[in-house]
Short mmCIF file of C-alpha atoms in Angstrom, two decimals:
data_model
loop_
_atom_site.label_atom_id
_atom_site.label_comp_id
_atom_site.label_asym_id
_atom_site.label_seq_id
_atom_site.Cartn_x
_atom_site.Cartn_y
_atom_site.Cartn_z
CA MET A 11 36.24 31.45 -32.53
CA HIS A 12 36.00 33.89 -29.66
CA ARG A 13 36.45 32.17 -26.27
CA LEU A 14 33.19 33.72 -25.00
CA THR A 15 31.32 32.56 -28.10
CA GLY A 16 32.72 29.10 -27.64
CA LEU A 17 31.63 29.13 -23.98
CA ILE A 18 28.11 30.19 -24.94
CA ILE A 19 27.88 27.42 -27.52
CA ALA A 20 29.16 24.91 -25.00
CA LEU A 21 26.59 26.05 -22.42
CA LEU A 22 23.80 25.89 -25.01
CA THR A 23 24.94 22.40 -25.96
CA LEU A 24 24.91 21.31 -22.31
CA SER A 25 21.50 22.91 -21.82
CA LEU A 26 20.03 21.12 -24.83
CA ALA A 27 21.58 17.86 -23.72
CA ALA A 28 20.14 18.30 -20.22
CA SER A 29 16.70 19.00 -21.65
CA CYS A 30 16.81 15.63 -23.40
CA ILE A 31 17.69 13.68 -20.26
CA GLN A 32 14.71 11.56 -19.15
CA ASN A 33 13.87 11.21 -15.48
CA ASP A 34 13.48 7.46 -15.13
CA LEU A 35 13.06 7.58 -11.37
CA PRO A 36 9.55 6.32 -10.55
CA TYR A 37 7.18 8.41 -8.51
CA PRO A 38 6.69 7.12 -4.96
CA VAL A 39 3.60 4.96 -4.52
CA ASP A 40 0.91 7.05 -2.85
CA VAL A 41 -2.40 5.23 -2.47
CA PRO A 42 -5.10 7.75 -1.50
CA VAL A 43 -7.29 7.08 1.52
CA ILE A 44 -10.73 8.67 1.84
CA GLU A 45 -10.62 10.59 5.11
CA THR A 46 -14.13 12.07 5.25
CA ILE A 47 -17.25 11.76 3.16
CA THR A 48 -20.57 13.55 3.68
CA LEU A 49 -23.74 13.18 1.64
CA SER A 50 -26.60 15.62 2.16
CA THR A 51 -30.04 15.87 0.59
CA THR A 52 -33.68 16.27 1.65
CA GLY A 53 -36.39 13.87 2.76
CA ALA A 54 -40.06 14.01 3.66
CA GLY A 55 -41.25 17.53 4.38
CA ALA A 56 -37.92 18.88 3.07
CA ARG A 57 -36.19 17.67 6.25
CA PRO A 58 -32.39 17.48 5.94
CA VAL A 59 -30.86 14.03 5.39
CA LEU A 60 -27.16 13.89 6.23
CA LEU A 61 -24.86 10.86 6.06
CA SER A 62 -21.21 11.14 7.07
CA LYS A 63 -18.17 9.04 7.81
CA THR A 64 -14.66 9.85 9.03
CA THR A 65 -11.62 7.59 8.78
CA GLY A 66 -11.35 5.23 11.72
CA THR A 67 -14.99 5.59 12.79
CA GLN A 68 -17.91 3.23 12.27
CA SER A 69 -21.00 4.21 10.33
CA ASP A 70 -24.19 2.21 9.79
CA SER A 71 -25.02 4.26 6.69
CA ILE A 72 -21.68 4.64 4.86
CA SER A 73 -18.98 2.03 4.28
CA VAL A 74 -15.64 2.60 2.52
CA ASN A 75 -13.85 -0.39 0.98
CA ASP A 76 -10.25 0.61 0.36
CA ILE A 77 -9.53 -2.66 -1.47
CA SER A 78 -12.32 -2.58 -4.06
CA HIS A 79 -12.34 1.27 -4.03
CA THR A 80 -16.07 1.42 -3.40
CA VAL A 81 -18.12 3.72 -1.19
CA THR A 82 -21.59 2.41 -0.33
CA ALA A 83 -24.23 4.66 1.24
CA ILE A 84 -27.60 3.54 2.60
CA PHE A 85 -30.26 6.27 2.48
CA PRO A 86 -33.73 6.31 4.05
CA GLU A 87 -36.49 5.65 1.55
CA ASP A 88 -37.78 9.21 1.48
CA ALA A 89 -34.39 10.79 0.63
CA ASP A 90 -34.06 12.55 -2.73
CA LEU A 91 -31.17 10.76 -4.47
CA ALA A 92 -31.46 12.95 -7.55
CA LYS A 93 -29.95 15.91 -5.69
CA VAL A 94 -27.18 14.86 -3.31
CA LYS A 95 -24.40 17.23 -2.27
CA VAL A 96 -21.12 15.36 -1.83
CA GLY A 97 -18.31 16.38 0.51
CA LEU A 98 -15.06 14.45 0.09
CA THR A 99 -11.55 14.71 1.53
CA PHE A 100 -8.71 12.26 1.08
CA SER A 101 -5.02 11.84 1.80
CA GLY A 102 -2.26 13.07 -0.51
CA GLU A 103 -1.22 16.71 -0.93
CA LEU A 104 -1.23 16.48 -4.72
CA ALA A 105 -4.28 14.22 -4.99
CA LYS A 106 -7.26 15.35 -7.03
CA THR A 107 -10.47 13.81 -8.34
CA THR A 108 -11.83 13.55 -11.84
CA PRO A 109 -14.51 14.82 -12.08
CA TYR A 110 -14.16 17.35 -9.28
CA ILE A 111 -16.52 16.20 -6.52
CA ASP A 112 -16.13 18.07 -3.24
CA GLY A 113 -19.05 20.44 -2.69
CA ARG A 114 -20.93 19.55 -5.88
CA VAL A 115 -24.46 18.18 -6.30
CA PHE A 116 -24.95 14.89 -8.18
CA ASP A 117 -27.78 12.62 -9.26
CA LEU A 118 -26.92 9.47 -7.32
CA ARG A 119 -29.79 7.31 -8.48
CA ASN A 120 -27.05 5.61 -10.51
CA PRO A 121 -23.48 4.93 -9.28
CA LEU A 122 -21.03 7.82 -9.51
CA LYS A 123 -17.69 6.79 -10.99
CA PHE A 124 -14.65 8.94 -10.29
CA SER A 125 -10.88 8.63 -10.05
CA ILE A 126 -8.32 9.94 -7.56
CA ALA A 127 -4.88 10.72 -8.98
CA THR A 128 -1.91 11.17 -6.64
CA TRP A 129 0.90 11.31 -9.22
CA PRO A 130 0.77 11.56 -13.05
CA ASP A 131 1.13 7.78 -13.38
CA GLN A 132 -1.00 6.83 -10.40
CA GLN A 133 -4.76 6.91 -10.86
CA TYR A 134 -7.22 5.00 -8.70
CA ASN A 135 -10.77 4.40 -9.92
CA TRP A 136 -13.55 4.65 -7.34
CA GLU A 137 -17.30 4.20 -7.34
CA LEU A 138 -19.93 5.75 -5.07
CA VAL A 139 -23.05 3.58 -4.83
CA CYS A 140 -26.21 4.78 -3.07
CA LYS A 141 -28.81 2.27 -1.97
CA GLN A 142 -32.35 2.98 -0.96
CA ASP A 143 -34.63 0.13 0.03
CA ILE A 144 -38.12 1.43 -0.71
CA GLU A 145 -40.71 -1.04 0.53
CA MET A 146 -43.36 -1.57 -2.15
CA TYR A 147 -46.55 -3.60 -2.16
CA PHE A 148 -49.98 -3.78 -3.76
CA THR A 149 -52.67 -6.21 -2.61
CA VAL A 150 -56.33 -6.93 -3.27
CA LYS A 151 -58.74 -9.00 -1.24
CA GLY A 152 -58.66 -12.70 -2.06
CA GLN A 153 -55.52 -12.61 -4.22
CA ILE A 154 -53.45 -15.75 -4.83
CA GLY A 155 -49.84 -15.65 -3.64
CA PRO A 156 -47.66 -12.53 -3.53
CA SER A 157 -47.79 -9.60 -5.88
CA VAL A 158 -44.86 -9.31 -8.27
CA ILE A 159 -43.36 -5.81 -8.07
CA ASP A 160 -41.12 -4.92 -11.02
CA LYS A 161 -39.42 -1.77 -9.74
CA ALA A 162 -37.25 -1.26 -12.81
CA ASN A 163 -40.15 -1.29 -15.27
CA HIS A 164 -42.81 0.10 -12.91
CA ARG A 165 -45.17 -2.84 -13.25
CA VAL A 166 -47.29 -4.83 -10.78
CA LEU A 167 -48.65 -8.30 -11.52
CA LEU A 168 -50.97 -10.24 -9.22
CA TYR A 169 -53.37 -13.17 -9.47
CA VAL A 170 -56.91 -13.71 -8.22
CA PRO A 171 -59.09 -16.87 -8.30
CA GLU A 172 -60.98 -17.56 -11.53
CA SER A 173 -64.20 -17.11 -9.57
CA ALA A 174 -63.29 -13.56 -8.49
CA ASP A 175 -65.25 -10.57 -9.87
CA ILE A 176 -62.32 -8.85 -11.56
CA ASP A 177 -64.51 -5.81 -12.31
CA ASN A 178 -65.09 -5.23 -8.61
CA LEU A 179 -62.00 -6.00 -6.51
CA GLU A 180 -61.18 -4.43 -3.16
CA VAL A 181 -57.72 -2.91 -2.81
CA THR A 182 -56.43 -3.83 0.67
CA GLY A 183 -53.04 -2.11 0.61
CA PHE A 184 -50.62 -0.27 -1.63
CA LYS A 185 -47.30 1.53 -1.54
CA LEU A 186 -45.36 2.16 -4.76
CA GLY A 187 -43.13 5.03 -3.62
CA PRO A 188 -41.45 6.60 -0.58
CA ALA A 189 -43.59 6.85 2.54
CA GLU A 190 -45.31 10.14 3.40
CA ILE A 191 -44.34 11.99 0.23
CA SER A 192 -45.88 9.85 -2.53
CA SER A 193 -49.12 10.78 -4.24
CA TYR A 194 -51.21 8.62 -6.61
CA LYS A 195 -53.36 9.59 -9.58
CA PRO A 196 -55.95 8.15 -9.69
CA ALA A 197 -56.27 7.43 -5.96
CA LEU A 198 -55.69 3.67 -5.74
CA ALA A 199 -58.04 3.21 -2.79
CA SER A 200 -60.97 4.12 -5.09
CA VAL A 201 -59.96 1.80 -7.98
CA SER A 202 -61.95 -1.45 -8.24
CA ASP A 203 -62.13 -2.36 -11.96
CA PHE A 204 -59.07 -4.38 -12.95
CA SER A 205 -60.52 -6.00 -16.06
CA ASP A 206 -57.91 -4.04 -18.03
CA VAL A 207 -54.49 -2.71 -17.11
CA VAL A 208 -54.71 0.09 -14.55
CA LYS A 209 -52.31 2.98 -15.18
CA VAL A 210 -51.23 5.06 -12.19
CA GLU A 211 -49.04 8.13 -11.81
CA VAL A 212 -46.86 7.92 -8.67
CA SER A 213 -45.25 11.26 -7.76
CA SER A 214 -42.58 12.20 -5.20
CA HIS A 215 -39.83 14.84 -5.05
CA SER A 216 -41.58 16.69 -7.94
CA ARG A 217 -40.99 13.69 -10.23
CA THR A 218 -43.62 11.33 -11.64
CA GLU A 219 -43.37 7.65 -12.56
CA GLN A 220 -45.90 5.85 -14.75
CA TRP A 221 -46.94 2.51 -13.21
CA GLU A 222 -49.08 -0.28 -14.67
CA ILE A 223 -51.05 -2.78 -12.60
CA PHE A 224 -52.10 -6.13 -14.09
CA VAL A 225 -54.54 -8.54 -12.44
CA GLU A 226 -54.97 -12.00 -13.95
CA PRO A 227 -57.39 -14.84 -13.04
CA LYS A 228 -55.74 -18.11 -12.01
CA ALA A 229 -56.85 -21.49 -10.72
CA GLU A 230 -56.70 -21.60 -6.92
CA SER A 231 -53.46 -23.14 -5.73
CA LEU A 232 -51.24 -23.49 -2.70
CA GLU A 233 -47.45 -23.61 -3.00
CA PHE A 234 -45.40 -24.77 -0.01
CA ILE A 235 -41.61 -24.76 0.45
CA PRO A 236 -39.98 -26.10 3.67
CA SER A 237 -36.29 -25.31 4.24
CA ALA A 238 -34.54 -27.39 6.91
CA TRP A 239 -31.48 -26.54 9.01
CA THR A 240 -30.18 -28.63 11.94
CA ARG A 241 -32.65 -27.85 14.73
CA LYS A 242 -35.02 -25.55 12.89
CA ALA A 243 -36.89 -25.19 9.60
CA TYR A 244 -38.42 -22.30 7.67
CA PHE A 245 -41.90 -22.79 6.21
CA HIS A 246 -43.02 -20.57 3.34
CA ALA A 247 -46.36 -20.88 1.53
CA GLU A 248 -48.24 -18.91 -1.10
CA GLY A 249 -52.00 -19.27 -0.94
CA ILE A 250 -55.13 -17.12 -1.06
CA GLU A 251 -55.41 -13.93 0.94
CA GLY A 252 -58.22 -13.82 3.49
CA LYS A 253 -58.65 -17.57 3.98
CA GLU A 254 -57.72 -19.43 7.14
CA SER A 255 -54.16 -20.66 6.69
CA GLY A 256 -51.41 -22.30 8.70
CA PHE A 257 -48.90 -25.14 9.11
CA ARG A 258 -48.55 -28.46 10.88
CA TYR A 259 -45.72 -30.98 11.09
CA ARG A 260 -44.67 -34.28 12.69
CA LYS A 261 -41.82 -36.76 12.68
CA GLN A 262 -42.19 -39.33 9.94
CA GLY A 263 -44.01 -42.36 11.26
CA GLU A 264 -45.84 -40.52 14.04
CA ASN A 265 -49.61 -40.11 14.03
CA ASN A 266 -50.22 -36.78 15.73
CA TRP A 267 -49.63 -33.46 13.99
CA ILE A 268 -48.03 -30.51 15.79
CA GLU A 269 -49.96 -27.36 14.92
CA VAL A 270 -47.91 -24.19 14.48
CA PRO A 271 -49.54 -21.45 16.62
CA ASP A 272 -51.06 -18.64 14.59
CA ALA A 273 -49.01 -16.14 16.64
CA ALA A 274 -45.86 -17.72 15.18
CA ILE A 275 -47.05 -17.28 11.58
CA THR A 276 -46.46 -14.13 9.53
CA HIS A 277 -49.20 -13.25 7.02
CA GLN A 278 -48.83 -10.79 4.14
CA GLY A 279 -51.41 -10.92 1.41
CA GLY A 280 -51.65 -14.53 0.30
CA VAL A 281 -48.16 -15.33 1.64
CA PHE A 282 -47.64 -16.89 5.07
CA SER A 283 -44.47 -18.17 6.73
CA ALA A 284 -43.12 -19.45 10.03
CA LEU A 285 -39.91 -20.52 11.80
CA ILE A 286 -40.13 -23.98 13.38
CA GLU A 287 -37.63 -24.58 16.21
CA GLU A 288 -36.53 -27.31 18.64
CA LEU A 289 -36.29 -29.97 15.94
CA SER A 290 -33.98 -33.00 16.14
CA PRO A 291 -30.86 -33.23 13.94
CA LEU A 292 -30.74 -35.79 11.13
CA THR A 293 -34.45 -36.50 11.46
CA SER A 294 -37.09 -36.80 8.74
CA TYR A 295 -40.34 -34.87 9.13
CA GLU A 296 -43.65 -34.60 7.33
CA CYS A 297 -45.23 -31.17 7.04
CA GLN A 298 -48.36 -29.63 5.63
CA ALA A 299 -49.58 -26.15 4.72
CA TYR A 300 -53.29 -25.39 4.48
CA CYS A 301 -55.25 -22.44 3.14
CA GLY A 302 -59.03 -22.73 3.19
CA GLU A 303 -59.82 -26.11 1.62
CA LEU A 304 -56.43 -26.37 -0.05
CA THR A 305 -53.56 -28.39 1.42
CA ALA A 306 -49.97 -28.94 0.29
CA ASP A 307 -47.75 -31.68 1.73
CA GLY A 308 -43.99 -31.73 2.10
CA THR A 309 -41.13 -33.60 3.71
CA PHE A 310 -37.70 -32.56 4.92
CA THR A 311 -34.73 -34.00 6.78
CA THR A 312 -32.82 -31.84 9.22
CA GLU A 313 -29.08 -31.37 8.84
CA GLY A 314 -26.46 -32.92 11.11
CA GLU A 315 -24.38 -31.24 13.81
CA GLU A 316 -21.10 -31.35 11.95
CA GLN A 317 -18.06 -30.55 14.12
CA LEU A 318 -14.51 -29.51 13.27
CA PRO A 319 -11.79 -32.17 13.38
CA ASN A 320 -9.30 -32.34 16.25
CA PRO A 321 -11.20 -29.63 18.18
CA GLY A 322 -9.06 -29.93 21.32
CA PHE A 323 -5.75 -30.07 19.42
CA GLU A 324 -4.92 -33.33 21.16
CA VAL A 325 -3.57 -35.00 18.02
CA PHE A 326 -0.28 -33.75 16.51
CA SER A 327 2.85 -35.20 14.94
CA ASN A 328 6.04 -34.50 13.06
CA ASP A 329 4.67 -36.31 10.00
CA GLU A 330 4.98 -33.15 7.93
CA SER A 331 8.30 -31.81 9.21
CA SER A 332 10.86 -32.44 11.93
CA ASN A 333 10.90 -28.67 12.56
CA TYR A 334 7.37 -28.35 13.95
CA LYS A 335 4.24 -30.20 15.02
CA SER A 336 1.29 -30.52 12.65
CA TRP A 337 -2.28 -31.00 13.85
CA PHE A 338 -2.80 -34.50 12.48
CA SER A 339 -1.17 -37.92 12.58
CA ARG A 340 -1.16 -40.41 9.74
CA THR A 341 -1.61 -43.22 12.27
CA HIS A 342 -4.68 -41.71 13.96
CA SER A 343 -7.97 -43.42 13.16
CA LEU A 344 -9.91 -40.16 12.70
CA TRP A 345 -7.61 -37.19 12.20
CA ASN A 346 -5.06 -38.65 9.81
CA ARG A 347 -5.33 -35.88 7.21
CA LYS A 348 -4.31 -32.25 7.55
CA TRP A 349 -7.29 -29.97 8.15
CA TRP A 350 -5.69 -27.28 10.34
CA ASP A 351 -2.52 -25.53 9.18
CA SER A 352 -0.32 -22.65 10.34
CA GLY A 353 2.54 -20.45 9.20
CA ASN A 354 5.11 -22.81 10.74
CA VAL A 355 6.25 -24.03 7.34
CA ALA A 356 7.31 -20.46 6.49
CA SER A 357 8.67 -19.30 9.84
CA THR A 358 10.84 -22.41 10.35
CA THR A 359 12.58 -22.18 6.98
CA VAL A 360 15.28 -20.23 8.86
CA GLY A 361 15.33 -22.53 11.90
CA LYS A 362 13.04 -24.67 14.03
CA GLU A 363 13.39 -22.20 16.91
CA TYR A 364 10.99 -19.89 15.02
CA VAL A 365 7.88 -22.03 15.49
CA ILE A 366 4.76 -19.81 15.77
CA CYS A 367 2.12 -22.48 16.52
CA MET A 368 2.73 -25.36 18.88
CA PRO A 369 1.10 -27.78 21.34
CA ASP A 370 1.15 -26.63 24.96
CA PRO A 371 0.72 -29.46 27.48
CA ASP A 372 1.28 -27.24 30.51
CA THR A 373 -2.06 -25.45 30.93
CA PRO A 374 -4.79 -26.93 28.70
CA TYR A 375 -8.42 -26.01 29.28
CA GLU A 376 -9.42 -29.65 28.89
CA GLY A 377 -7.59 -32.83 27.93
CA GLU A 378 -3.83 -33.11 27.74
CA THR A 379 -2.87 -30.19 25.51
CA CYS A 380 -4.04 -27.04 23.75
CA ALA A 381 -2.75 -24.91 20.88
CA LEU A 382 -0.40 -21.99 21.61
CA LEU A 383 -0.05 -19.23 19.01
CA TYR A 384 3.20 -17.33 19.43
CA SER A 385 3.92 -13.98 17.71
CA ARG A 386 7.58 -13.30 17.00
CA TYR A 387 10.05 -11.53 14.74
CA VAL A 388 11.52 -13.99 12.25
CA ILE A 389 14.84 -12.65 10.85
CA VAL A 390 13.40 -10.02 8.48
CA LYS A 391 9.63 -10.00 9.12
CA PHE A 392 7.17 -9.97 11.99
CA ALA A 393 5.03 -13.13 12.07
CA ALA A 394 1.79 -13.54 14.00
CA GLY A 395 1.10 -16.87 15.68
CA ASN A 396 -1.74 -18.40 13.71
CA ILE A 397 -3.79 -21.49 13.01
CA PHE A 398 -6.46 -21.80 10.33
CA SER A 399 -8.58 -24.19 8.33
CA GLY A 400 -6.75 -24.60 5.05
CA GLU A 401 -3.20 -24.97 3.86
CA PHE A 402 -0.08 -22.88 3.52
CA ALA A 403 0.47 -22.35 -0.22
CA GLY A 404 4.06 -21.12 -0.37
CA LEU A 405 6.33 -18.11 0.09
CA ASP A 406 6.19 -15.04 -2.15
CA GLY A 407 9.88 -14.19 -2.25
CA THR A 408 10.91 -12.38 0.91
CA THR A 409 7.86 -10.12 0.97
CA GLY A 410 5.16 -12.48 2.18
CA GLY A 411 3.38 -15.78 1.86
CA LYS A 412 0.32 -17.37 0.34
CA VAL A 413 -2.43 -19.15 2.28
CA ASN A 414 -5.36 -21.11 0.89
CA PHE A 415 -8.25 -20.69 3.35
CA GLY A 416 -11.21 -23.02 3.81
CA ARG A 417 -12.22 -26.65 4.12
CA PRO A 418 -15.32 -28.43 2.71
CA PHE A 419 -18.32 -27.95 5.00
CA THR A 420 -22.08 -27.85 4.35
CA ALA A 421 -23.77 -27.47 7.76
CA ARG A 422 -25.18 -24.20 9.13
CA PRO A 423 -24.28 -23.65 12.81
CA GLU A 424 -25.48 -20.68 14.83
CA LYS A 425 -22.15 -19.89 16.50
CA LEU A 426 -18.62 -21.05 17.19
CA SER A 427 -17.57 -21.56 20.82
CA LEU A 428 -14.04 -22.05 22.15
CA ALA A 429 -11.88 -21.55 25.24
CA ILE A 430 -9.09 -18.94 25.04
CA ARG A 431 -6.37 -17.28 27.09
CA TYR A 432 -4.52 -14.24 25.76
CA THR A 433 -1.47 -12.17 26.57
CA SER A 434 -1.64 -8.86 24.74
CA GLY A 435 1.83 -7.43 24.22
CA LYS A 436 2.67 -3.85 23.39
CA ILE A 437 3.09 -3.35 19.64
CA ASN A 438 6.81 -3.08 18.83
CA TYR A 439 6.81 -3.96 15.12
CA ILE A 440 4.90 -1.90 12.58
CA GLY A 441 4.87 -2.90 8.93
CA THR A 442 1.71 -1.33 7.57
CA ALA A 443 -1.91 -1.09 8.70
CA PRO A 444 -5.35 -1.21 7.11
CA PRO A 445 -6.26 2.03 5.34
CA GLY A 446 -7.55 4.60 7.78
CA GLU A 447 -6.32 2.79 10.91
CA SER A 448 -3.73 4.56 13.05
CA ILE A 449 -1.23 2.22 14.76
CA LYS A 450 1.70 3.31 16.89
CA GLU A 451 4.31 1.58 18.98
CA GLY A 452 3.13 0.88 22.52
CA ASP A 453 -0.50 0.25 21.55
CA ASN A 454 -2.04 -2.97 22.83
CA ASP A 455 -1.78 -5.80 20.35
CA ARG A 456 -5.06 -7.52 19.45
CA CYS A 457 -5.92 -11.14 18.80
CA GLN A 458 -8.63 -12.15 16.35
CA ILE A 459 -10.68 -15.28 15.80
CA PHE A 460 -13.14 -15.36 12.92
CA VAL A 461 -15.36 -17.93 11.28
CA ALA A 462 -16.96 -17.66 7.84
CA LEU A 463 -19.25 -19.90 5.80
CA GLY A 464 -19.42 -19.44 2.05
CA ASP A 465 -19.72 -20.90 -1.41
CA TRP A 466 -16.40 -19.68 -2.81
CA ASP A 467 -15.26 -20.94 -6.24
CA TYR A 468 -11.52 -21.67 -6.21
CA ARG A 469 -11.28 -20.61 -9.87
CA LYS A 470 -12.33 -17.11 -8.87
CA TYR A 471 -10.50 -16.86 -5.55
CA GLY A 472 -7.21 -18.48 -6.56
CA GLY A 473 -7.12 -21.44 -4.18
CA THR A 474 -7.88 -25.12 -4.65
CA PRO A 475 -11.15 -27.13 -4.66
CA GLU A 476 -10.34 -28.17 -1.08
CA SER A 477 -9.26 -24.69 0.14
CA PRO A 478 -10.67 -22.16 -2.34
CA VAL A 479 -9.72 -18.70 -0.98
CA GLN A 480 -6.12 -17.65 -1.50
CA VAL A 481 -4.67 -14.73 0.47
CA ASN A 482 -1.27 -13.33 -0.48
CA THR A 483 0.20 -11.11 2.24
CA SER A 484 2.11 -9.23 -0.48
CA ASP A 485 -1.14 -8.26 -2.23
CA LYS A 486 -3.70 -6.49 -0.04
CA SER A 487 -6.36 -6.85 -2.76
CA THR A 488 -6.48 -10.58 -1.91
CA PHE A 489 -7.11 -10.09 1.82
CA PHE A 490 -10.25 -11.81 3.08
CA ASP A 491 -13.36 -9.63 2.78
CA PRO A 492 -16.16 -10.48 5.26
CA GLU A 493 -18.57 -8.56 3.01
CA GLY A 494 -17.67 -10.52 -0.12
CA ASN A 495 -20.44 -11.81 -2.38
CA ASN A 496 -19.71 -15.46 -1.60
CA VAL A 497 -19.76 -15.04 2.18
CA ILE A 498 -22.99 -16.57 3.52
CA ALA A 499 -22.31 -16.09 7.24
CA TYR A 500 -19.59 -14.44 9.30
CA GLY A 501 -18.63 -13.92 12.93
CA SER A 502 -15.56 -12.44 14.62
CA PHE A 503 -14.00 -11.96 18.06
CA ILE A 504 -11.29 -9.36 18.69
CA GLY A 505 -9.46 -9.20 22.03
CA ASP A 506 -7.58 -5.96 22.76
CA THR A 507 -6.54 -6.70 26.35
CA SER A 508 -4.99 -9.68 28.10
CA ILE A 509 -7.27 -12.53 29.18
CA PRO A 510 -5.17 -14.29 31.86
CA GLU A 511 -7.66 -17.05 32.76
CA TRP A 512 -9.35 -19.54 30.47
CA THR A 513 -12.53 -17.94 29.15
CA ILE A 514 -15.28 -19.35 26.95
CA VAL A 515 -15.89 -17.12 23.94
CA ASP A 516 -19.01 -17.51 21.80
CA ILE A 517 -18.88 -16.08 18.27
CA PRO A 518 -22.39 -15.80 16.73
CA LEU A 519 -22.68 -16.26 12.99
CA GLU A 520 -24.64 -13.58 11.16
CA TYR A 521 -26.24 -15.02 8.04
CA LYS A 522 -26.67 -12.79 4.99
CA ASP A 523 -28.67 -15.45 3.16
CA MET A 524 -30.99 -17.97 4.81
CA GLU A 525 -31.47 -20.11 1.70
CA ARG A 526 -27.97 -20.68 0.28
CA LYS A 527 -26.03 -23.59 1.71
CA PRO A 528 -22.27 -23.26 2.25
CA THR A 529 -19.65 -25.38 0.54
CA HIS A 530 -16.71 -24.43 2.81
CA ILE A 531 -15.86 -23.08 6.26
CA ILE A 532 -13.01 -20.76 7.20
CA VAL A 533 -11.81 -20.62 10.81
CA SER A 534 -8.81 -18.40 11.50
CA CYS A 535 -7.10 -17.61 14.82
CA ALA A 536 -4.19 -15.14 15.19
CA SER A 537 -2.33 -13.85 18.24
CA SER A 538 -1.72 -10.55 16.37
CA MET A 539 -4.71 -9.35 14.38
CA LEU A 540 -2.58 -7.31 11.96
CA GLY A 541 -0.12 -10.09 11.25
CA ASP A 542 -0.97 -9.92 7.54
CA TYR A 543 0.34 -6.35 7.68
CA PHE A 544 3.48 -7.51 9.59
CA THR A 545 2.35 -5.46 12.59
CA GLY A 546 2.12 -6.60 16.20
CA SER A 547 3.99 -7.52 19.37
CA GLU A 548 6.49 -10.33 19.87
CA ASP A 549 5.10 -10.66 23.41
CA SER A 550 1.59 -11.66 22.28
CA ARG A 551 0.41 -15.21 23.03
CA LEU A 552 -2.96 -16.82 22.30
CA TRP A 553 -4.01 -20.20 23.70
CA ILE A 554 -7.05 -21.92 22.17
CA ASP A 555 -8.78 -25.16 23.12
CA ASP A 556 -12.05 -27.06 22.93
CA ILE A 557 -13.55 -25.60 19.72
CA GLU A 558 -17.24 -26.42 19.23
CA LEU A 559 -19.92 -25.46 16.72
CA ILE A 560 -23.28 -24.72 18.32
CA TYR A 561 -26.46 -25.46 16.34
#
């Protein structure tokens, strides 16, 4: 064989062999972050409707959840969701969406599902959900209770007394589409005969919906539901529109009724409601709703003013470990079980000098001691000083730890109040940060205190019946979500500068649902807000004392 021929064959052999070599090196993880999103359409009178959000900014109309990969947009009721132009930019030079979205027009009356791919093996599924709360109502004179509006099936059902002339009813109000741009055929104001189903065409944005209105006779009735909290109660009644109606109440055993002023009562059709305040906790009341000649009686007992255990952090012991103090003592008559916990069990595994939560008897706000939360670098990771309602659930290798948040609790306070002092250090450790948040060394560290009430199921959230919500600092998808479905109320305080003197901080609770009662409470305090991301300053200190729930 010729030497050149042999060389060519050898090179071809090497080339073929090289072509068969597999690249087993994984692509780097590149999670895309939505940087900007704009949604534009038209509203009443063809006026432009524009919603937009940029990373790191707040928006009342658009929210981006980087954990659940959901974008939620709230449009005004007259916006045309069938023709929305979407503008979208996101991080990652190689990232692209399927389908292609930026600059295209979509029908967003239903959620838009799309994916963002950064590498061939990395695809992230997203959903764009547009909400539009269109107020709808239809009422006739003398109707019983509220009208039932079935938006999905375009149906209205309402009741009138059996004595009513169903062939000659007076329509007192209607709205079955967006304000200003909806037209009705026939004109509902001129309809009076409801002896059979009334069919109406409701048109807006050059589209028409077919609605049906049903009116049925019913025996006159009055339904009354009182809902009691600690110092207040909500009264809700469904009676007959146009008749004199109201509420009265009194403590059980008393003779005189307290009349609720008419100015404090809200009337809509046959529905009337009121908020009763300045009640006494753990007290039984009688109440009555009236509408014309009809009355409906009820009773309720107000809730108690439940407080958190060991609120001044006066009780502590080494019952759990010789390395650190725990906020209970087995010999104490009241606080002999662990309710508060901290990350001490994790930080002190390498030595008791790495305590991150401790009693401080030197400068308490009241009493003999307070709690001091101490951020520090522990061998290989930054650890924020913390204390929380719940229990530490174990280490996750060397990458993080697990915490079960929450303790059983059923009361409904209005706010959490506590005394704090804070030293805000300059950030000198950066692990990661929440998507879209820019953190650099030298920024002020921030403390955070939050309180949440909810009805979390431990089987869904990974915790225990006692402490149902598990957070794993190695898995950002488990991080606590204040907007989660099982959150009933939430409040938060964030301090981004030092607070050298004791200061009372009130944290109001914002309730998403006024009817559901909580099963658990989460209270969490951290000297470095981004401790879950291993980011903060080892110079940050947070002192807390005298925690109280206000009702």
